[in-house]
XYZ file of C-alpha atoms in Angstrom:
648
model
C 3.776 50.136 5.204
C 7.635 49.741 4.340
C 9.418 46.664 5.545
C 11.390 47.202 8.767
C 14.888 45.853 9.527
C 13.702 43.016 11.361
C 11.385 41.752 8.184
C 14.529 42.107 6.039
C 16.697 40.388 8.462
C 14.162 37.363 8.453
C 14.016 37.302 4.489
C 17.878 37.708 4.340
C 18.288 34.838 6.956
C 15.829 32.690 5.097
C 17.782 33.056 1.502
C 21.106 32.431 3.171
C 19.642 29.279 4.733
C 18.514 27.841 1.538
C 22.069 28.272 -0.126
C 23.621 26.573 2.827
C 21.523 23.762 2.676
C 22.572 23.235 -0.890
C 26.174 23.467 -0.259
C 25.714 20.963 2.593
C 23.978 18.362 0.335
C 26.127 18.946 -2.687
C 28.276 15.963 -2.038
C 25.710 13.388 -1.204
C 23.679 14.427 -4.228
C 26.489 14.211 -6.622
C 27.183 10.506 -5.986
C 25.177 9.413 -9.271
C 22.405 10.529 -11.332
C 19.653 8.725 -9.173
C 20.791 10.720 -5.828
C 20.912 13.906 -8.004
C 17.640 13.691 -9.533
C 15.523 11.408 -7.224
C 17.153 11.461 -3.729
C 18.713 7.869 -4.439
C 15.107 6.632 -3.903
C 15.603 6.749 -0.178
C 13.442 9.371 1.158
C 10.222 8.565 3.158
C 6.931 9.282 1.208
C 5.803 11.947 4.028
C 8.898 14.009 3.261
C 8.322 13.699 -0.392
C 4.641 14.334 -0.173
C 5.446 17.642 2.036
C 8.038 18.676 -0.704
C 5.418 18.065 -3.403
C 2.732 20.188 -1.364
C 5.425 22.818 -0.820
C 6.022 22.840 -4.648
C 2.380 23.477 -5.210
C 2.106 26.272 -2.560
C 3.604 28.892 -5.096
C 3.395 32.689 -4.990
C 1.629 32.920 -8.436
C -0.926 30.426 -7.641
C -1.699 31.754 -4.290
C -2.054 35.489 -5.811
C -4.558 34.004 -8.490
C -6.469 32.084 -5.808
C -6.852 34.887 -3.442
C -8.327 36.781 -6.481
C -10.577 33.986 -6.978
C -11.782 33.757 -3.161
C -12.330 37.567 -3.410
C -14.386 37.478 -6.490
C -16.252 33.934 -6.403
C -16.268 33.343 -2.542
C -16.567 29.569 -1.485
C -17.401 28.682 -5.077
C -13.678 29.559 -6.127
C -13.049 26.072 -4.718
C -14.255 24.802 -7.947
C -12.131 26.801 -10.299
C -8.692 24.886 -9.591
C -10.376 22.004 -11.270
C -8.908 23.770 -14.252
C -5.562 22.140 -13.342
C -7.100 19.984 -12.406
C -6.319 19.577 -8.715
C -8.032 16.257 -8.203
C -5.350 14.525 -10.425
C -3.693 13.887 -6.959
C -6.783 11.612 -6.292
C -6.188 9.390 -9.448
C -2.409 9.420 -8.634
C -3.269 8.357 -5.096
C -5.623 5.761 -6.039
C -3.840 3.854 -8.652
C -1.592 5.699 -11.175
C 1.359 6.261 -8.811
C 1.524 2.748 -8.282
C 1.616 1.947 -11.868
C 4.267 4.803 -12.705
C 6.713 3.870 -9.829
C 6.705 0.275 -10.707
C 8.402 1.154 -13.943
C 11.718 2.251 -11.881
C 13.111 4.891 -14.237
C 14.619 8.209 -13.848
C 12.306 10.425 -16.000
C 8.995 10.290 -17.850
C 10.842 10.073 -21.128
C 12.810 7.015 -20.084
C 9.480 5.566 -18.900
C 8.566 5.377 -22.685
C 11.088 2.690 -23.322
C 9.372 0.371 -20.829
C 6.077 0.881 -22.811
C 7.235 1.182 -26.444
C 10.467 -0.500 -26.485
C 13.393 0.783 -28.489
C 12.242 0.890 -32.148
C 11.736 3.860 -34.598
C 8.571 4.744 -33.002
C 9.643 4.538 -29.605
C 12.682 6.739 -30.478
C 10.206 9.437 -31.652
C 8.014 9.327 -28.829
C 10.773 9.518 -26.609
C 11.991 12.759 -28.661
C 8.459 14.314 -28.223
C 8.099 13.698 -24.574
C 11.395 15.374 -24.051
C 10.373 18.461 -26.342
C 6.877 18.662 -24.287
C 8.704 18.353 -20.934
C 10.836 21.192 -21.861
C 7.815 23.578 -23.199
C 6.192 22.663 -20.114
C 9.073 23.431 -17.508
C 9.695 26.637 -19.365
C 6.335 27.700 -19.213
C 5.834 26.976 -15.536
C 9.066 28.752 -14.826
C 8.006 31.836 -16.826
C 4.639 31.728 -14.887
C 6.518 31.904 -11.498
C 9.126 34.281 -12.615
C 6.137 36.790 -13.445
C 4.395 36.127 -10.120
C 7.389 36.822 -7.746
C 8.506 39.890 -9.541
C 5.169 41.317 -9.346
C 4.705 40.258 -5.749
C 8.064 41.709 -4.390
C 7.777 45.175 -6.107
C 5.179 45.937 -3.926
C 7.750 45.562 -0.597
C 10.819 46.734 -2.205
C 10.075 50.082 -4.080
C 12.637 50.781 -6.467
C 13.002 54.346 -5.422
C 14.241 52.822 -2.147
C 16.361 49.912 -3.643
C 18.073 52.279 -6.439
C 19.845 54.036 -3.562
C 21.923 50.804 -3.252
C 22.489 49.570 -6.770
C 24.751 51.212 -9.386
C 22.577 51.057 -12.066
C 18.890 52.368 -12.986
C 16.124 50.011 -14.383
C 13.023 51.584 -16.280
C 9.928 51.051 -14.215
C 8.145 48.731 -16.474
C 11.160 46.151 -15.811
C 11.649 46.536 -12.346
C 9.304 43.397 -11.447
C 11.548 41.375 -13.917
C 14.504 42.684 -12.024
C 13.453 41.259 -8.640
C 12.304 38.023 -10.458
C 15.793 37.695 -11.762
C 17.498 38.111 -8.415
C 14.973 35.489 -6.674
C 15.346 32.845 -9.398
C 19.022 33.267 -9.086
C 18.946 32.316 -5.444
C 16.621 29.301 -6.099
C 18.861 28.221 -9.143
C 21.936 28.017 -7.033
C 20.567 25.387 -4.292
C 18.802 23.395 -6.976
C 22.134 23.279 -8.952
C 24.170 22.241 -6.010
C 22.000 19.742 -4.387
C 19.670 18.312 -6.542
C 16.459 16.561 -5.407
C 17.898 16.211 -1.819
C 18.342 19.886 -1.603
C 14.867 20.542 -2.874
C 13.151 18.244 -0.477
C 15.054 19.367 2.689
C 14.719 23.140 1.816
C 10.995 22.312 0.987
C 10.741 21.042 4.620
C 11.929 24.321 5.958
C 9.735 26.332 3.738
C 6.589 24.660 4.327
C 7.024 25.202 8.008
C 7.418 28.723 7.403
C 4.246 28.790 5.179
C 2.350 26.763 7.645
C 3.113 29.327 10.391
C 2.237 32.192 8.011
C -0.993 30.943 6.889
C -2.218 30.113 10.553
C -1.077 33.570 11.626
C -2.661 35.673 8.816
C -5.915 33.494 9.484
C -5.798 34.567 12.879
C -5.367 38.097 12.140
C -8.282 38.123 9.721
C -10.394 36.516 12.145
C -9.530 38.919 14.986
C -10.095 42.080 12.590
C -13.239 40.892 10.477
C -16.325 39.757 11.996
C -18.833 37.532 10.154
C -21.376 40.177 10.240
C -19.037 42.443 8.386
C -18.433 39.913 5.555
C -22.085 39.223 5.206
C -22.601 43.060 4.708
C -20.138 43.595 1.962
C -20.394 40.097 -0.105
C -23.214 39.500 -2.618
C -25.954 36.637 -1.973
C -24.439 33.090 -2.610
C -20.825 34.331 -2.102
C -20.468 31.718 1.102
C -22.274 28.965 -0.919
C -20.261 26.043 -2.246
C -23.073 24.921 -4.130
C -22.982 25.799 -8.069
C -26.147 26.799 -10.120
C -26.552 27.092 -13.655
C -25.606 30.564 -13.578
C -23.052 32.215 -10.986
C -25.492 34.840 -9.883
C -22.901 37.047 -8.109
C -23.816 40.675 -8.444
C -21.612 42.952 -6.787
C -22.379 46.579 -6.206
C -20.982 50.053 -5.020
C -17.211 50.260 -4.968
C -16.991 46.448 -5.939
C -18.720 47.083 -9.322
C -15.434 46.637 -11.303
C -15.698 42.824 -10.054
C -18.675 42.399 -12.351
C -16.403 43.328 -15.233
C -13.839 40.816 -14.145
C -16.414 37.988 -13.968
C -17.448 38.801 -17.524
C -13.756 38.621 -18.783
C -13.274 35.210 -16.827
C -16.320 33.974 -18.635
C -17.599 31.942 -15.511
C -20.928 33.461 -15.640
C -22.435 30.113 -16.865
C -21.129 28.342 -13.858
C -22.767 25.053 -14.498
C -21.457 24.797 -17.956
C -17.806 25.814 -16.719
C -17.935 22.997 -14.109
C -18.929 20.267 -16.553
C -16.282 21.395 -18.775
C -13.602 21.246 -16.193
C -14.890 17.912 -14.961
C -14.762 16.583 -18.652
C -11.303 17.714 -19.269
C -10.056 17.085 -15.921
C -11.082 13.321 -15.776
C -9.214 12.647 -19.109
C -6.367 14.829 -18.068
C -5.959 12.846 -14.720
C -6.328 9.527 -16.267
C -3.258 10.472 -18.678
C -1.301 10.516 -15.520
C 1.074 13.188 -14.485
C 2.855 15.400 -17.289
C 6.501 15.141 -17.429
C 7.245 17.761 -14.465
C 8.312 18.000 -10.836
C 5.314 15.893 -9.747
C 6.208 12.801 -11.809
C 9.925 13.156 -10.417
C 8.538 13.134 -6.906
C 6.727 9.905 -7.637
C 9.725 8.119 -9.019
C 11.784 9.160 -6.113
C 9.544 7.088 -3.831
C 10.848 3.774 -2.410
C 7.939 1.742 -3.888
C 4.754 1.728 -5.480
C 2.669 1.678 -1.985
C 4.890 4.788 -0.887
C 4.389 6.512 -4.118
C 0.467 6.255 -3.736
C 0.817 7.476 0.203
C 3.032 10.337 -1.118
C 0.215 11.563 -3.798
C -2.379 11.128 -1.246
C -0.522 13.172 1.383
C -0.330 16.133 -0.655
C -3.826 17.546 -0.133
C -3.624 16.765 3.616
C -0.433 18.560 3.912
C -1.127 21.542 1.422
C -4.769 22.385 1.476
C -5.503 23.437 5.043
C -2.956 25.860 5.581
C -2.849 27.172 2.021
C -6.750 28.017 2.261
C -6.385 29.582 5.874
C -4.082 31.933 4.234
C -6.126 32.439 1.265
C -9.299 33.214 2.920
C -7.371 35.171 5.771
C -6.048 37.750 2.918
C -9.411 37.567 1.235
C -11.697 38.695 3.878
C -9.014 41.449 4.967
C -9.160 42.596 1.461
C -13.097 42.862 1.204
C -13.356 44.497 4.633
C -10.700 47.333 3.892
C -11.003 47.380 0.144
C -10.681 51.165 -0.164
C -7.227 51.028 1.455
C -5.809 48.635 -1.216
C -4.149 50.166 -4.136
C -4.948 47.652 -7.013
C -4.806 50.342 -9.752
C -1.982 49.763 -12.315
C 0.112 52.373 -14.079
C -2.543 52.233 -17.132
C -5.375 53.144 -14.737
C -6.895 49.584 -14.596
C -7.544 47.312 -11.891
C -5.579 44.584 -11.291
C -7.090 42.018 -8.853
C -3.914 39.849 -9.074
C -2.620 42.700 -6.565
C -4.894 42.071 -3.685
C -2.690 39.614 -2.107
C 0.523 41.928 -1.903
C -1.247 44.965 -1.069
C -3.079 43.073 1.616
C 0.207 41.976 3.146
C 1.364 45.596 2.954
C -1.383 46.813 4.650
C -2.336 44.337 7.344
C 0.281 42.329 8.346
C 2.380 43.531 11.516
C 6.124 44.154 11.677
C 8.066 40.980 12.140
C 5.266 38.850 11.067
C 5.424 40.580 7.746
C 8.885 39.439 7.314
C 8.012 35.727 8.311
C 4.908 35.854 5.763
C 7.347 37.076 2.880
C 9.808 34.548 3.667
C 6.965 31.938 3.689
C 5.769 33.193 0.220
C 9.188 33.426 -1.230
C 9.546 29.830 -0.134
C 6.506 29.087 -1.943
C 7.883 30.392 -5.032
C 11.367 29.200 -4.582
C 9.828 25.515 -3.780
C 7.838 25.441 -6.960
C 10.682 27.005 -9.104
C 13.432 24.764 -7.618
C 11.166 21.344 -8.029
C 10.428 22.717 -11.865
C 13.932 23.497 -12.541
C 15.226 20.056 -11.287
C 12.981 18.549 -13.731
C 14.532 20.138 -16.803
C 18.098 18.903 -16.728
C 16.845 15.429 -15.755
C 15.339 15.226 -19.384
C 18.144 17.033 -21.248
C 20.931 15.116 -19.446
C 19.459 11.780 -19.122
C 17.338 11.652 -22.148
C 19.389 13.585 -24.645
C 23.112 14.130 -23.658
C 23.523 10.524 -22.310
C 21.429 9.009 -24.897
C 22.650 10.499 -27.917
C 25.498 12.499 -27.442
C 27.904 10.950 -24.521
C 26.562 7.484 -23.702
C 29.709 6.755 -21.657
C 29.490 9.932 -19.725
C 30.915 9.725 -16.119
C 28.494 10.647 -13.290
C 30.793 13.774 -12.608
C 30.478 14.572 -16.165
C 26.754 14.359 -16.184
C 26.444 16.304 -12.829
C 28.401 19.085 -14.456
C 26.206 18.994 -17.393
C 23.036 19.099 -14.959
C 24.697 22.456 -13.604
C 24.864 23.980 -17.255
C 21.505 22.987 -18.439
C 19.885 24.209 -15.268
C 21.252 27.692 -15.772
C 20.629 27.632 -19.288
C 16.838 26.688 -18.873
C 16.492 29.344 -16.073
C 17.889 32.009 -18.341
C 15.607 31.006 -21.377
C 12.378 30.949 -18.932
C 13.396 34.362 -17.534
C 13.679 35.841 -21.285
C 10.194 34.377 -22.085
C 8.874 36.150 -18.882
C 9.574 39.484 -20.273
C 7.088 38.708 -22.906
C 4.075 37.557 -20.861
C 1.754 40.243 -19.464
C -0.180 38.434 -16.572
C 0.001 35.305 -14.337
C -3.624 34.195 -15.508
C -2.583 34.229 -19.128
C 0.494 31.810 -18.678
C -1.621 29.662 -16.150
C -4.735 29.352 -18.938
C -2.335 28.331 -21.678
C -0.593 25.722 -19.574
C -3.550 24.227 -17.846
C -6.109 24.132 -20.703
C -4.186 24.389 -24.120
C -0.769 22.885 -23.552
C -2.221 20.014 -21.503
C -4.954 19.460 -24.057
C -2.269 18.246 -26.689
C -0.963 15.852 -23.957
C -4.006 14.016 -22.859
C -5.203 11.751 -25.789
C -1.535 9.918 -26.150
C -0.994 9.544 -22.472
C -4.341 8.385 -21.939
C -4.026 5.560 -24.525
C -0.649 4.576 -23.385
C -2.125 3.112 -20.166
C -5.004 1.550 -21.484
C -4.639 0.232 -25.057
C -2.122 -2.430 -26.033
C -2.389 -1.691 -29.752
C -1.186 1.877 -29.205
C 2.599 2.235 -30.256
C 5.399 4.676 -30.245
C 4.434 5.982 -33.658
C 0.979 6.710 -32.553
C 2.415 8.355 -29.392
C 4.491 10.730 -31.511
C 1.773 11.766 -33.814
C -0.763 12.236 -31.208
C 1.456 14.416 -28.930
C 2.746 16.360 -32.153
C -0.614 17.080 -33.411
C -1.856 17.874 -30.086
C 1.050 20.459 -29.411
C 0.557 22.016 -32.799
C -3.117 22.343 -32.188
C -2.226 23.967 -28.743
C -0.111 26.386 -30.429
C -2.574 27.406 -33.225
C -5.945 27.397 -31.453
C -5.453 30.341 -29.449
C -4.740 32.183 -32.522
C -7.997 30.862 -34.385
C -10.205 31.277 -31.377
C -8.738 34.714 -30.158
C -11.438 36.630 -32.439
C -14.174 35.157 -30.273
C -15.482 35.267 -26.668
C -18.311 33.838 -24.512
C -21.393 35.785 -23.724
C -24.403 34.251 -21.777
C -23.233 30.698 -22.969
C -22.682 31.861 -26.632
C -19.667 32.009 -28.788
C -19.597 35.488 -30.331
C -17.178 37.544 -32.446
C -15.021 40.276 -30.508
C -16.478 43.213 -32.694
C -18.480 45.975 -31.844
C -19.976 46.005 -28.494
C -17.918 42.826 -27.482
C -14.625 44.107 -28.920
C -13.126 44.670 -25.670
C -14.147 41.578 -24.293
C -11.565 38.790 -23.168
C -10.637 36.086 -25.625
C -12.252 32.750 -25.352
C -10.928 30.585 -22.601
C -8.765 27.778 -23.663
C -10.981 25.203 -21.673
C -13.684 26.032 -23.935
C -11.582 24.678 -27.225
C -10.261 21.836 -25.408
C -12.427 19.413 -27.072
C -11.189 20.530 -30.453
C -7.523 19.662 -28.997
C -8.692 16.358 -27.781
C -10.241 15.229 -31.047
C -7.292 16.347 -33.227
C -4.651 14.722 -30.915
C -6.935 11.561 -30.711
C -7.053 11.300 -34.619
C -3.274 11.684 -34.751
C -2.705 8.907 -32.224
C -5.222 6.364 -34.046
C -3.761 7.147 -37.675
C 0.006 6.918 -36.309
C -0.887 3.627 -34.359
C -2.040 1.833 -37.490
C 0.559 3.262 -39.704
C 3.048 1.101 -37.992
C 3.258 -2.325 -36.575
C 2.219 -3.048 -33.011
C 5.106 -2.925 -30.088
C 7.206 -6.088 -29.926
C 5.162 -9.044 -27.674
C 8.486 -9.078 -25.336
C 8.085 -5.408 -24.421
C 4.433 -5.532 -23.998
C 4.436 -8.655 -21.970
C 7.185 -7.289 -19.659
C 5.089 -3.926 -19.330
C 1.848 -5.765 -18.459
C 3.611 -7.882 -15.980
C 5.618 -5.144 -14.088
C 3.246 -2.276 -14.160
C -0.342 -4.277 -14.135
C -2.691 -1.830 -15.761
C -6.399 -2.195 -16.421
C -7.819 -1.261 -19.666
C -7.945 -3.091 -23.098
C -5.085 -5.688 -22.635
C -6.637 -8.817 -23.232
C -4.508 -9.949 -26.106
C -1.410 -9.356 -24.128
C -2.884 -11.090 -21.119
C -3.644 -14.180 -22.853
C 0.063 -14.232 -24.129
C 1.151 -13.414 -20.594
C -1.056 -16.029 -18.762
C 0.148 -18.809 -21.171
C 3.827 -18.403 -19.942
C 3.016 -17.407 -16.322
C -0.419 -18.802 -15.269
C 0.032 -17.332 -11.884
C -0.343 -13.857 -13.323
C -3.832 -12.444 -12.583
C -5.754 -9.833 -14.777
C -6.257 -6.444 -13.140
C -9.874 -6.255 -12.438
C -10.050 -3.026 -10.073
C -11.547 -0.494 -12.581
C -14.640 -0.191 -10.771
C -13.067 -0.264 -7.355
C -10.647 2.472 -8.361
C -13.054 4.763 -9.948
C -15.431 4.422 -7.015
C -12.335 5.378 -4.742
C -11.685 8.461 -7.147
C -15.293 9.598 -6.609
C -14.778 9.303 -3.017
C -11.379 10.950 -2.962
C -12.323 13.923 -4.898
C -15.356 14.673 -2.496
C -12.638 13.976 0.416
C -10.372 16.601 -1.179
C -12.977 19.025 -1.691
C -13.621 18.836 2.157
C -10.260 19.604 2.770
C -10.425 22.467 0.673
C -13.671 24.205 2.231
C -12.985 23.416 5.669
C -10.268 26.026 6.318
C -12.368 28.320 4.280
C -15.399 28.048 6.450
C -13.245 28.224 9.454
C -11.989 31.747 8.427
C -15.404 33.115 7.633
C -16.978 31.091 10.849
C -20.003 29.623 8.979
C -20.688 26.809 11.787
C -23.187 24.504 9.907
C -21.489 24.039 6.537
C -18.023 23.705 8.658
C -19.626 20.771 10.772
C -21.250 19.146 7.633
C -17.999 19.347 5.824
C -16.166 17.668 8.757
C -18.528 15.005 9.194
C -18.207 14.196 5.265
C -14.570 14.283 5.712
C -14.583 11.801 8.488
C -17.087 9.503 6.367
C -14.914 9.727 3.164
C -11.810 9.022 5.191
C -13.202 5.983 6.555
C -14.163 4.678 3.188
C -10.845 5.126 1.695
C -9.135 3.395 4.717
C -11.286 0.507 4.062
C -11.797 0.431 0.196
C -8.361 1.984 -0.912
C -5.602 1.781 1.551
C -6.335 -1.547 3.037
C -6.798 -3.250 -0.423
C -3.790 -1.400 -1.853
C -1.564 -2.984 0.893
C -2.897 -6.171 0.085
C -2.639 -5.810 -3.509
C 1.090 -4.630 -3.122
C 2.082 -7.781 -0.960
C 0.731 -10.211 -3.584
C 2.464 -8.031 -6.418
C 5.893 -8.415 -4.462
C 5.374 -12.056 -3.914
C 4.411 -12.553 -7.550
C 7.458 -10.333 -8.822
C 9.827 -12.436 -6.602
C 8.313 -15.866 -7.955
C 8.702 -14.580 -11.588
C 12.372 -13.928 -10.663
C 12.931 -17.323 -9.330
C 11.305 -18.663 -12.627
C 13.556 -16.725 -14.837
C 16.713 -17.991 -12.798
C 15.648 -21.492 -13.193
């Protein structure tokens, strides 16, 4: 199906609207750095939550998740633990509150509240900025690859080339589309900052929600439950994982078995345990310095930061998985009509989503859906692009180059930095082969270098800036080196084997499986670096403890604080928080699988999931929300009292 004039009009109208919003909000956003990067900390939590959800509803991720749902069925709900998606629950339960109480502009600036301003703190500040930029470039490249690959299906170059005065080699057509759409996103981010991002995200998410519901409805009308059951292998419609995956595709789907082998998910029990092991440490380390952290810092207070993080699964998961499962069952039922073969003759399952749209979505709705998916890409791209200048301008330019820079000067510097970062990420995107390769490296390898240092910073009083720097640098270097060391190995039936002989064409080992190596190397760097330098100054530690109120090994600091301020109580909420996290993960999983079961019309699993969702919601209301509200009131009263004491 070729796009009709009405579809092109809808897409064009959306693109123009995004730029107009950026122009309208330009003046308000350019008041100061808080307004530009954090929206002046005046936006309500539900708008920030909707914006954050919109930022996570991206094209590249949606293409990947449709592929997962096609191959693994309901069990695909486990695979996003690679990110891990349940980090939002840790943020909701306690970490967003801790982070927002720091009252800073960026994650790098936060370092000063924890480590002070000594040499170690300066080193740790520098490494956070470097890490943030590496992560931003990785995510921007990831989005750039996805949108180009996606749009090539709908805008054949043979047709578009008639209207442009130059020609592009076939292998670079997706990159050309990627450049065009990233340019649009860059314009409105550059003009309106965080305010522009949030307001465009409101429009974008409305489009995506309508598109998700529409495609689920089309799929349910075209494909019956009996048709699905006749196509998929036994166990495809079950959530419960076994030790082995045991999904055996036959007939025209036999290539899927090769994909499963290359994904190395065959021993599904080991895979889930590794994801859980990595995910818990990853989540307890707090958000990486990206758009998620910036949205938390943009909230009005700690309670709203927690509510913002908790609202993301509620807003995001149902419309997203309605769309994902709608496309999945259409692709299953009409697989012969999809063209998934690449120019090299191989089957690329990441092409399921764009081909399904091309085949099954009617005129008009197609334009709306494409506008929605473009909105998904632009939302993620915009939020990520906004994070980069925050770090470069606030944490490098202002700190080291021009400390007396005016707001006008820094806003202009932000424009330049935004463009520069986007250009660099686009160049990187030219050298990356697939969405999945970037995704795996970001989630498993790069984050592996981040976890140890950022876990210890919350929970161990003796940890200092020197330890943070060496933990991060050893972790990042290990994340760079490990892919080359382990490239010669793959996993077969739960065993690591060399990629030679009959295994020569197998995919390299998943970064997830060498995560423990990254964690240990980084942890050694943390501990050696910490004891190679003196502890953080008492004043800095005491102020951090009073302000943030973390739990963990803080007793020496607590004793000094309580000697000065007897009214300060230790945070003893570890058990309560971990219980709420466990309940929250179950609650989040229910939000994921309910729309999946709706689309495939599995009655009893759907009813069971809704019942569990209701129970977990009630538990979280009583044991998380009510108690958090009480804690926040007590915290605010204490901070006011301590301010009065300081005045005296």
